[in-house]
């Protein structure tokens, strides 16, 4: 790699940061040579210019930006490259006659940026970024500022000579400025309010829309009939602050996506063997073009994209993605292999049974839960309050109007509108966006990335937590190994280690890592039988490692423990047996390694919530789990993806509010079905299924804190409600007595809004600091330990 | 007296110009990626010349 850079005078790369680049990794991008596939990836395609946007997950530092943006110096065919760092994407303009897409990708690989290309990239989505909120906010802010300036003179100089002459101009200018505020920026509130009324829900937008409408109409009437200046400044301020709240509530993580499905995992193309010729020819075809009967070739580390039957080769399929089972499964010719499995060893040839969309795994996505999205039956705290609020405001307005009708009928309209204006729940509407928006950011800093602020409200309302096992409670790979049986001699141990070293099986590899210290010697012969075990010979010694049947075949069965009794003790654990010429020796058992402080975390959670473990794996580790987890935990094993989803649905039917914590594709249905679906991810930049939030695996132990924090956040919102009701009472005092002057409204409204914003922000920050401090303490503890 | 009208008109127009400029910049996606440009501006247009670089840095980094 250094050579490439040096040739092109780009070794400045190494001076920017002392540790640039990541290990170069070659990938198989042969399919990019197929033009129809390549075309699908291109953003723009003209004769001598092509543009492609590639996701480069290895982008991680400022050197990356520099090297990628200087790509045109590495190859003359590249015209221009631009990096979007937060999205980890590079947009590259190149000349196809000088460098093909395939060569470009290979060039990127050679400097260490292997693009991630998945099936998802070919389905062209319309990427319309919704910026309307920013526009609306801009319009409201612009009008607000101008109207403020225009309204000021009348507040301070009431009867000044020049002002008397010009105030009409000022007023009508304010009117003009307020038109876009009402009919563009504030229009969303009218729409939402009318929707709410039609479905008979008095949401918070009803009193807001009422307030805006009354403000606008009364102000227009006032200036038209020369009664006064109107409330245009309050009107623009109100809409501006409300939109500001909405804007703040959004927090997007550019490099995360909460809407992924299987397409993000699946390859874009696969090698098909052309069966028409007598001599099979390899060709790259799109996964979508596969039809039953096709023969495909899957190489080591590739994903099987369709349900298929194994024809040739030794298959060792890792289904951890699909079923949650941690140990790869061996398959013989004739066995069926489901889509989503990853081949772990060598090349295999398969015959396609069903197309991509009709595969066992992908059918999960045809369930309605994915197409319709989550129902919005959820009623936010603000909506609950606004119902009572709206009813009481309207009745106060009515009563005040009736009173004045009897007392002094000339003021009726004045009082009635004043009540509606001053009671406009600006502060109430702001309380929750600012509290939740702040919490959302705090959570993000602590590596819990939530999709939106509503998730926090739901998190405060949970009663059941459901956990997946593999990849969620435990690490994905089994690591803890225990030995049971006769002691092995030094020579036997050495032989064992050497044999394991030659094997490529994942279990051999983990076992080898454990036994590495035994030292190795050259083997005389080594033999591997797929799905059964391995045999190593050295000198006169021979060792067999693998399944029970395999290791006991050549020796007399009676030296080995009876199969029956053995089965009962550990029927479902992952076990590797060892035997030598002298007979059966013993077995190694693999256990999942549970996450750091998993038991402690779940005990903490168990005090407040019902805990359920929902695993696709077998129940082999039940005893360990029972030891670690709180007593009341319920366990369900051997759950298929649909089972998990159905389980969540059934629980919800009983009125439970459920948080599902999971990782792989097998949890996708359950994550989508649950009230809050949190995906655990060991590497945030890698992919996780559709969910409401993504939690970095290293912060698993903070889950209780996140949950309690969201509850406290809701409490803060409630206090803020009380606070803003006080303001409303003061305002109503003015309104009911007929004393609401524009200047009072102009002071009261922004004051209440700003104080609520300050109150909620400060509270949320204080809450967030708790999370910080606890973590620092823990970190300090750790450093003390080691 | 009528100068006030002109001043008003000018002030509103100036404000509108900035407002339109803001809208256009948002539309062009200027605020979509606020991080990368801040790094990009720190890079030199041309990499430092070979001579002064070879002694100081390359030797340490050959791997």
Coordinates of N, CA and C in Angstrom, one line a residue, chain A residues 2 6 9 11-12 14-16 18 62 65-66 69 73 82-86 131 134-135 138-139 142 146 150 162 165-166 169-170 173 177, chain B residues 1 4-5 8 12 15-16 19 22-23 26-29 32-33 35-36 39-40 43-50 53 57-58 61-63:
Chain A
X2 N 1.9 1.2 0.8 CA 2.8 2.4 0.8 C 3.3 2.7 -0.5
X6 N 3.4 6.2 -2.4 CA 4.7 6.9 -2.6 C 4.8 7.2 -4.1
X9 N 3.3 10.5 -4.9 CA 3.7 11.6 -4.1 C 2.6 11.9 -3.1
X11 N 2.6 10.4 0.0 CA 3.0 9.9 1.3 C 2.8 10.9 2.5
X12 N 2.4 12.1 2.1 CA 2.0 13.0 3.1 C 0.9 12.4 4.0
X14 N 0.8 9.8 5.5 CA 1.3 9.2 6.8 C 1.6 10.3 7.8
X15 N 1.7 11.5 7.3 CA 2.1 12.5 8.3 C 0.9 13.1 9.0
X16 N -0.3 12.9 8.4 CA -1.4 13.6 9.0 C -1.8 13.0 10.4
X18 N -0.7 9.6 12.9 CA 0.3 8.6 13.0 C -0.1 7.2 12.7
X62 N -9.3 11.7 9.8 CA -9.2 12.7 8.9 C -8.2 12.3 7.7
X65 N -10.3 11.0 4.8 CA -10.9 12.0 4.0 C -9.8 12.5 3.0
X66 N -8.6 12.7 3.5 CA -7.6 13.3 2.6 C -7.2 12.3 1.5
X69 N -10.0 11.9 -1.0 CA -10.3 13.0 -1.9 C -9.1 13.3 -2.8
X73 N -5.3 11.5 -7.9 CA -3.8 11.5 -8.1 C -3.3 10.0 -8.2
X82 N -15.5 13.0 -3.4 CA -15.9 13.8 -2.2 C -16.4 12.9 -1.1
X83 N -15.9 13.1 0.1 CA -16.3 12.2 1.2 C -17.3 12.9 2.0
X84 N -18.3 12.1 2.4 CA -19.2 12.6 3.5 C -18.8 11.8 4.7
X85 N -18.1 12.4 5.6 CA -17.6 11.7 6.8 C -18.7 11.1 7.7
X86 N -19.7 11.9 8.1 CA -20.7 11.3 9.0 C -21.4 10.1 8.4
X131 N -36.6 18.6 4.1 CA -36.0 19.8 4.7 C -37.1 20.8 5.0
X134 N -37.0 22.9 8.2 CA -36.0 23.9 8.2 C -36.5 25.2 7.5
X135 N -37.2 24.9 6.4 CA -37.7 26.1 5.6 C -38.8 26.8 6.5
X138 N -37.2 28.7 9.1 CA -36.5 29.9 8.5 C -37.6 31.0 8.3
X139 N -38.7 30.6 7.7 CA -39.7 31.6 7.4 C -40.2 32.2 8.7
X142 N -37.6 34.5 10.3 CA -37.4 35.7 9.5 C -38.6 36.6 9.8
X146 N -38.5 40.4 11.9 CA -39.0 41.6 11.3 C -40.2 42.2 12.0
X150 N -40.8 45.9 13.9 CA -41.9 46.8 13.4 C -42.9 47.1 14.6
X162 N -44.5 61.3 14.6 CA -44.2 60.6 13.4 C -44.8 59.2 13.4
X165 N -48.2 58.8 12.2 CA -48.3 58.9 10.8 C -47.9 57.6 10.1
X166 N -46.9 56.9 10.7 CA -46.4 55.7 10.1 C -46.9 54.4 10.6
X169 N -48.5 51.9 8.2 CA -47.6 51.2 7.3 C -47.0 50.0 8.1
X170 N -46.5 50.3 9.3 CA -45.9 49.3 10.1 C -46.9 48.1 10.3
X173 N -47.4 46.1 7.2 CA -46.2 45.3 6.9 C -46.2 44.0 7.8
X177 N -46.0 40.1 6.8 CA -45.0 39.2 7.2 C -45.7 38.0 7.9
Chain B
X1 N -39.5 62.8 4.7 CA -40.7 62.0 5.1 C -40.8 60.7 4.4
X4 N -38.6 57.6 4.7 CA -38.9 56.4 5.6 C -39.4 55.2 4.7
X5 N -40.2 55.5 3.8 CA -40.7 54.4 2.9 C -39.6 53.7 2.2
X8 N -37.6 51.7 4.6 CA -38.4 50.5 4.9 C -38.2 49.4 3.8
X12 N -36.4 45.8 4.2 CA -37.1 44.6 3.9 C -36.4 43.8 2.8
X15 N -33.3 42.2 4.1 CA -33.6 41.0 4.9 C -34.0 39.8 4.0
X16 N -34.8 40.1 2.9 CA -35.3 39.1 2.0 C -34.1 38.5 1.3
X19 N -32.6 36.0 3.5 CA -33.5 34.9 3.7 C -33.5 34.0 2.5
X22 N -30.3 32.0 2.5 CA -30.4 30.8 3.5 C -31.2 29.7 2.9
X23 N -32.3 30.0 2.3 CA -33.1 28.9 1.7 C -32.3 28.2 0.6
X26 N -29.7 25.9 2.1 CA -30.3 24.7 2.6 C -30.6 23.7 1.5
X27 N -31.2 24.3 0.5 CA -31.7 23.4 -0.6 C -30.5 22.7 -1.3
X28 N -29.4 23.4 -1.4 CA -28.2 22.8 -2.0 C -27.5 21.8 -1.2
X29 N -28.0 21.6 0.1 CA -27.4 20.6 0.9 C -26.2 21.0 1.7
X32 N -26.1 19.5 5.1 CA -26.3 18.0 5.3 C -25.0 17.4 5.9
X33 N -23.9 17.9 5.5 CA -22.6 17.4 6.1 C -21.9 18.5 6.6
X35 N -19.5 18.2 8.9 CA -18.2 17.8 9.5 C -17.1 17.8 8.5
X36 N -17.3 17.1 7.4 CA -16.2 16.9 6.4 C -15.6 18.2 5.9
X39 N -12.8 19.6 8.1 CA -11.5 18.9 8.0 C -10.9 19.2 6.7
X40 N -11.7 19.2 5.6 CA -11.1 19.4 4.3 C -10.4 20.7 4.2
X43 N -6.5 20.7 4.9 CA -5.5 20.0 4.0 C -4.9 21.1 3.1
X44 N -3.7 20.9 2.8 CA -3.0 21.7 1.8 C -3.5 21.3 0.4
X45 N -3.5 22.3 -0.5 CA -3.9 21.9 -1.8 C -3.0 20.9 -2.5
X46 N -1.7 21.1 -2.3 CA -0.8 20.2 -2.8 C 0.0 19.5 -1.6
X47 N 0.3 18.3 -1.8 CA 1.1 17.6 -0.8 C 2.4 18.3 -0.7
X48 N 3.0 18.3 0.5 CA 4.4 18.9 0.6 C 5.3 18.2 -0.3
X49 N 6.3 18.9 -0.8 CA 7.3 18.3 -1.8 C 8.1 17.1 -1.2
X50 N 8.5 16.3 -2.1 CA 9.2 15.1 -1.7 C 10.4 15.3 -0.9
X53 N 10.1 16.1 2.7 CA 9.3 15.1 3.4 C 10.1 13.8 3.6
X57 N 9.7 12.3 7.5 CA 8.6 11.4 7.9 C 8.6 10.0 7.2
X58 N 9.0 10.0 5.9 CA 8.8 8.7 5.3 C 9.6 7.6 5.9
X61 N 8.0 5.8 8.6 CA 6.8 5.1 8.3 C 6.8 4.0 7.4
X62 N 8.0 3.8 6.8 CA 8.1 2.6 5.8 C 7.8 1.3 6.6
X63 N 6.9 0.6 6.1 CA 6.6 -0.6 6.8 C 6.6 -1.8 5.8

